[in-house]
Short mmCIF file of C-alpha atoms and ligand atoms in Angstrom, two decimals:
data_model
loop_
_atom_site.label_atom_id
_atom_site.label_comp_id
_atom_site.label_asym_id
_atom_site.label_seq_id
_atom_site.Cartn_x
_atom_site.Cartn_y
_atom_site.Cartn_z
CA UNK A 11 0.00 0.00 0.00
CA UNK A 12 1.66 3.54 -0.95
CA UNK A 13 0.33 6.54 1.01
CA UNK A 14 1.43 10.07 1.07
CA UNK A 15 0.84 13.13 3.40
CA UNK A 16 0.82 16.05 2.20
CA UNK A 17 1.61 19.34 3.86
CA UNK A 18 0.44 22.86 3.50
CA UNK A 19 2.46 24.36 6.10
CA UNK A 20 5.80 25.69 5.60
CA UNK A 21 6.17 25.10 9.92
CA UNK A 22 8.01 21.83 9.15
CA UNK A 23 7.70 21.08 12.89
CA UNK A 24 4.00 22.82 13.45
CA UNK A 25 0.76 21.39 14.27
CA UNK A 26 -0.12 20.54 10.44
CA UNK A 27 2.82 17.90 10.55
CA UNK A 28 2.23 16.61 13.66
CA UNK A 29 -1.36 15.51 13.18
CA UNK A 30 -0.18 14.08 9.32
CA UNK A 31 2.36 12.31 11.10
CA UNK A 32 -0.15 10.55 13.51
CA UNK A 33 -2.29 9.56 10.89
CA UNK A 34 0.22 8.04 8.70
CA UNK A 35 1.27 6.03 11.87
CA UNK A 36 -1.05 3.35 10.91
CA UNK A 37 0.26 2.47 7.80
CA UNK A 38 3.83 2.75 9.29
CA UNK A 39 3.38 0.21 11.90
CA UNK A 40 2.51 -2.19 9.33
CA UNK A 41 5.08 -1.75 6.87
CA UNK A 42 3.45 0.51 3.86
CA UNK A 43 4.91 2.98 2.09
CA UNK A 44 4.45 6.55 3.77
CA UNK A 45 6.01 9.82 2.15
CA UNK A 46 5.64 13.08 3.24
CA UNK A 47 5.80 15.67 1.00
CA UNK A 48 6.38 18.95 2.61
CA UNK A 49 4.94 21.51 -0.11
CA UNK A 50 6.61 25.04 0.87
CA UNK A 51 10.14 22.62 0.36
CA UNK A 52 9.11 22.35 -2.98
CA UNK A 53 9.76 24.80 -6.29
CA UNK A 54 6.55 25.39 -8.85
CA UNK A 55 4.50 27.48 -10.18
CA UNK A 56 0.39 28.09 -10.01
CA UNK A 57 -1.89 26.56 -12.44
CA UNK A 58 -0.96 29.15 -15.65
CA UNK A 59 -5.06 28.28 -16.86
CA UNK A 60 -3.15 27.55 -20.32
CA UNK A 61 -5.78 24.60 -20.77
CA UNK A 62 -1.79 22.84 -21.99
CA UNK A 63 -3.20 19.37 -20.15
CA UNK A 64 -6.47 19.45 -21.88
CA UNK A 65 -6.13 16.61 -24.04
CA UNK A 66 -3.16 15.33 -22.28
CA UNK A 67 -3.28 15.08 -18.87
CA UNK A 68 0.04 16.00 -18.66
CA UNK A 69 0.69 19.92 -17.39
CA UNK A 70 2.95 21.08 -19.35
CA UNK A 71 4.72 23.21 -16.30
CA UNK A 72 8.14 21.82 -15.89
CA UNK A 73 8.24 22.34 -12.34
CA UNK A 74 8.93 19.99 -8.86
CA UNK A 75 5.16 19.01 -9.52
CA UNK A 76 6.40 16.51 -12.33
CA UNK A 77 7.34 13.76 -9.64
CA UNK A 78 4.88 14.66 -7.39
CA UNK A 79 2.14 13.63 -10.20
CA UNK A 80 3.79 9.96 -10.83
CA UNK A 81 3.38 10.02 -6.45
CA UNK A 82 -0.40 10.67 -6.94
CA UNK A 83 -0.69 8.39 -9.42
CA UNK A 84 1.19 5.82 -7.64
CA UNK A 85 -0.82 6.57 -4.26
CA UNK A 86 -3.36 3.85 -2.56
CA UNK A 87 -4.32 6.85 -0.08
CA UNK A 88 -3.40 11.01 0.13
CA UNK A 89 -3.64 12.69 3.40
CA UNK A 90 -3.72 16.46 3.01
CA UNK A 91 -2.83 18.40 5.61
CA UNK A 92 -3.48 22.19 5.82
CA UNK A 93 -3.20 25.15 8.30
CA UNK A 94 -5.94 27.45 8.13
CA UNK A 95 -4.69 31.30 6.60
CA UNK A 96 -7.33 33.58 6.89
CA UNK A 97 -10.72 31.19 6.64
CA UNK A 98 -8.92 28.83 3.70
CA UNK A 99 -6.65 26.14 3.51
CA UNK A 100 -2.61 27.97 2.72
CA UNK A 101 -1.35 29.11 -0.47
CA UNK A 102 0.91 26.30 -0.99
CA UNK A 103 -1.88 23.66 -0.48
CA UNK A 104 -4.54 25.59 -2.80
CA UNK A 105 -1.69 25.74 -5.34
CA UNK A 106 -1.13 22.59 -5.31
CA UNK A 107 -4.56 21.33 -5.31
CA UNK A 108 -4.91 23.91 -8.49
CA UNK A 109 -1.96 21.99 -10.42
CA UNK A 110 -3.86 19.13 -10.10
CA UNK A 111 -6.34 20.15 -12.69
CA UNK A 112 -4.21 18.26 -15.12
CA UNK A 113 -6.29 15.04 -14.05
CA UNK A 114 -9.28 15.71 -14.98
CA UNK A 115 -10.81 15.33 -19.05
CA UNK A 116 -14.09 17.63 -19.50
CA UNK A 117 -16.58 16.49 -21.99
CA UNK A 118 -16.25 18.35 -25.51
CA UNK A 119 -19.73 19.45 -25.93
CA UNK A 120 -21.07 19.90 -21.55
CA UNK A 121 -18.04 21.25 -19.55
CA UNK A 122 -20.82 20.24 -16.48
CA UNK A 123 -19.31 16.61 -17.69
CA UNK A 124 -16.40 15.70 -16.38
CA UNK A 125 -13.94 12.86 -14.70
CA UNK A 126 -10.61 12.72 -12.99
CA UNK A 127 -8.40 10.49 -14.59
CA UNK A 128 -8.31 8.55 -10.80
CA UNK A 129 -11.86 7.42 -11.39
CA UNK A 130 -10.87 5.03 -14.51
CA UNK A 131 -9.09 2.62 -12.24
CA UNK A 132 -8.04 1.70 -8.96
CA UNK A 133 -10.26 3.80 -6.25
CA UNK A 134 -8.08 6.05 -4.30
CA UNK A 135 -9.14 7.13 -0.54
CA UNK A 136 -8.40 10.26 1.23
CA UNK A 137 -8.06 11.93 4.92
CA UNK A 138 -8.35 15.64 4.98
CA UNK A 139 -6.93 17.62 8.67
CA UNK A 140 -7.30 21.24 8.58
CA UNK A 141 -5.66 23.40 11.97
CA UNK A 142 -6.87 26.73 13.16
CA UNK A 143 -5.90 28.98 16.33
CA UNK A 144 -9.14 30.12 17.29
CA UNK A 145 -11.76 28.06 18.90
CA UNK A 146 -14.74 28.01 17.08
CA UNK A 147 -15.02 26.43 13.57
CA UNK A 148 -16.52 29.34 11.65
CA UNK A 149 -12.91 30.32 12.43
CA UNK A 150 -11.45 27.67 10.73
CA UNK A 151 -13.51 29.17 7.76
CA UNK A 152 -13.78 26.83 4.43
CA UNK A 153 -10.48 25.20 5.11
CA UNK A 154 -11.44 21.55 5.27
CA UNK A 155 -14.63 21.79 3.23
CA UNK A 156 -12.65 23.79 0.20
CA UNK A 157 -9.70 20.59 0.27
CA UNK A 158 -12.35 17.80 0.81
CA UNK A 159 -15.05 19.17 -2.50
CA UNK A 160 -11.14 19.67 -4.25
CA UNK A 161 -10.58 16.29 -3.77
CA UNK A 162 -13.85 14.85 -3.87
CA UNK A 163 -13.82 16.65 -7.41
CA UNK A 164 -10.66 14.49 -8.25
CA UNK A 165 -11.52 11.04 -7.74
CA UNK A 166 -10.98 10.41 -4.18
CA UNK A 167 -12.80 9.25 -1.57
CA UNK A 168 -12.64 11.56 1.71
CA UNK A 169 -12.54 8.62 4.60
CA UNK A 170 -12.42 11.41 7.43
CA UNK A 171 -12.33 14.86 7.96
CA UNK A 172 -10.36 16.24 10.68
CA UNK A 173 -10.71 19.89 12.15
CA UNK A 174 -8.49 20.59 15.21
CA UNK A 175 -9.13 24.03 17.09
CA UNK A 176 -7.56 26.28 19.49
CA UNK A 177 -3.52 25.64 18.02
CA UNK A 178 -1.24 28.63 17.14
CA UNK A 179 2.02 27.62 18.46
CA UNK A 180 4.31 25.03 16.14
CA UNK A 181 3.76 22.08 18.20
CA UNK A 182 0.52 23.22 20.58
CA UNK A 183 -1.35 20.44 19.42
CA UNK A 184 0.43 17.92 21.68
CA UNK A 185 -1.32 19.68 24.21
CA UNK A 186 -4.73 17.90 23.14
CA UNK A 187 -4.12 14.50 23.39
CA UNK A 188 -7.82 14.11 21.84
CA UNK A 189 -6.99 15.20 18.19
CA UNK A 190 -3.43 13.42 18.38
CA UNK A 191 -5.46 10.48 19.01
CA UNK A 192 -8.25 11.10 16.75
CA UNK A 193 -5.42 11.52 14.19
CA UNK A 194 -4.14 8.07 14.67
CA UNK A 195 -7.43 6.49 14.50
CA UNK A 196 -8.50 8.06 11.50
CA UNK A 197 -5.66 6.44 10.19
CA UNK A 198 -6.06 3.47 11.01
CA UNK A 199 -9.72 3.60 9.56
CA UNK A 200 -8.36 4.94 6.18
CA UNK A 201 -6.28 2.00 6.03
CA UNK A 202 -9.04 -0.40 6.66
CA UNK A 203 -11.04 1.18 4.03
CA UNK A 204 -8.25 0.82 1.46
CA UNK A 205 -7.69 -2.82 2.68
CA UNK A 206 -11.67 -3.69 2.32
CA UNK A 207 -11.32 -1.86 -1.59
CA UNK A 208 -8.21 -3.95 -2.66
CA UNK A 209 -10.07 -7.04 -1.35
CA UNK A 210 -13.13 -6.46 -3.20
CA UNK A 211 -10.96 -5.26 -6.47
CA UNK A 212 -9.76 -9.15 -5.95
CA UNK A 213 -12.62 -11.13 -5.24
C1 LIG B 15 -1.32 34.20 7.64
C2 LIG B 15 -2.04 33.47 8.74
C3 LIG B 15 -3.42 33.48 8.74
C4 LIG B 15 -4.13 32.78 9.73
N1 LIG B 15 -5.49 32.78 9.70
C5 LIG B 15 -6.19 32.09 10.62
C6 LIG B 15 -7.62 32.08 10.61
O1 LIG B 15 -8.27 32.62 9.70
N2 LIG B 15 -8.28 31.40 11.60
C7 LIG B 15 -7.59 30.76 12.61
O2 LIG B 15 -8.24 30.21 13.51
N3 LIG B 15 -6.23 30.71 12.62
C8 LIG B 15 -5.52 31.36 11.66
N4 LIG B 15 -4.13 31.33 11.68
C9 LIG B 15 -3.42 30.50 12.68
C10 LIG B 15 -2.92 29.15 12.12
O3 LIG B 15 -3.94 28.47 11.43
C11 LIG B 15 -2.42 28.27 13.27
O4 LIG B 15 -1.31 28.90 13.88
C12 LIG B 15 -2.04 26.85 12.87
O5 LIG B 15 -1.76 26.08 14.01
C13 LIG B 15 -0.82 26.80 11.98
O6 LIG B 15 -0.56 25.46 11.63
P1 LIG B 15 0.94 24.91 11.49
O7 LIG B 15 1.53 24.85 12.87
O8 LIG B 15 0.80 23.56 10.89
O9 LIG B 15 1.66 25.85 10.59
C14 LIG B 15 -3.41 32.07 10.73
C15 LIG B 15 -2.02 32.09 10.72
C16 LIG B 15 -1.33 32.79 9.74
C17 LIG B 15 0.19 32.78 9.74
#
């Protein structure tokens, strides 16, 4: 099984990370492949709009997204990690999410129509976390919900959703043991679900 994390926040240490890192636990304890890709260590560009991928799905941007699209492709599960900036997910992740327009083919005549290249094959599963300082969730603005309908859009399946509250500091997170654990457990039931979808794929 090949998972990755990825992160929106350039706080390689901060809260993001931390929770990432507890729910890739799971699938490190038994032996899969985990990467984490930390986005603000990585060089490229915006989507450009250029419509380049249209008939491709290849962008045509030249940029450290190139590997990162063979990852995604390669990927059983993504976790996406982001901080919340100002009610959204961070720059990095919505840029990211943006390059990833690439995957999807819109129907000639009904741009309503369309697929993401991940739905004509394996099913791919997804956990979202999204972090925020303040303590209510209107704070945390459309954080989560704009990276889960991005990803929903692309083929995945969002297994959980995870909003933690109430952490500024790089590290303050440790100081609710609930979300750490949440984190972990989510995990472990993203796992499951891809374990159940490559039984069924074989049965
Ligand atoms: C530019 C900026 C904007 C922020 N906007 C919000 C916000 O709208 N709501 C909120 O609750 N926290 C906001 N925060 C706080 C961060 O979401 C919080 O510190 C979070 O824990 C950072 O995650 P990290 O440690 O993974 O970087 C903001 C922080 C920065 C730097």
């Amino acid at each position: 099984m090949k998972v990755l994390g990825i992160i929106g926040s350039k706080r390689k240490k901060g809260n993001t990370t931390i929770l990432v890192n507890q729910a890739l636990k799971p699938f490190i304890e038994n032996g899969d492949t985990c990467e984490v890709i930390h986005l603000g260590s990585l060089t490229f560009e915006g989507c450009y709009g250029c419509e380049g991928c249209a008939k491709t799905n290849k962008c045509v941007l030249k940029d450290d997204m190139q590997p990162l699209y063979t990852k995604l492709r390669e990927a059983d599960a993504v976790i996406l990690g982001s901080p919340t900036y100002f009610y959204n997910m961070s720059s990095d992740m919505k840029k990211f999410i943006d390059r990833c327009y690439c995957f999807c083919t819109f129907s000639d005549d009904d741009r309503s129509q369309w697929i993401s290249e991940f739905e004509n094959g394996k099913p791919k599963y997804a956990g979202i976390i999204a972090v925020c300082e303040q303590n209510s969730v209107d704070d945390m603005g459309y954080t989560a919900i704009a990276m889960k309908d991005a990803w929903r859009s692309l083929g995945f399946r969002n297994v959980f959703v995870q909003g933690a509250l109430k952490a500024f500091r790089p590290g303050e997170i440790n100081s609710q043991p609930d979300q750490v654990e949440a984190a972990y457990k989510n995990g472990v039931r993203l796992r499951e679900t891809v374990k159940l979808a490559r039984k069924a794929v074989k049965d």
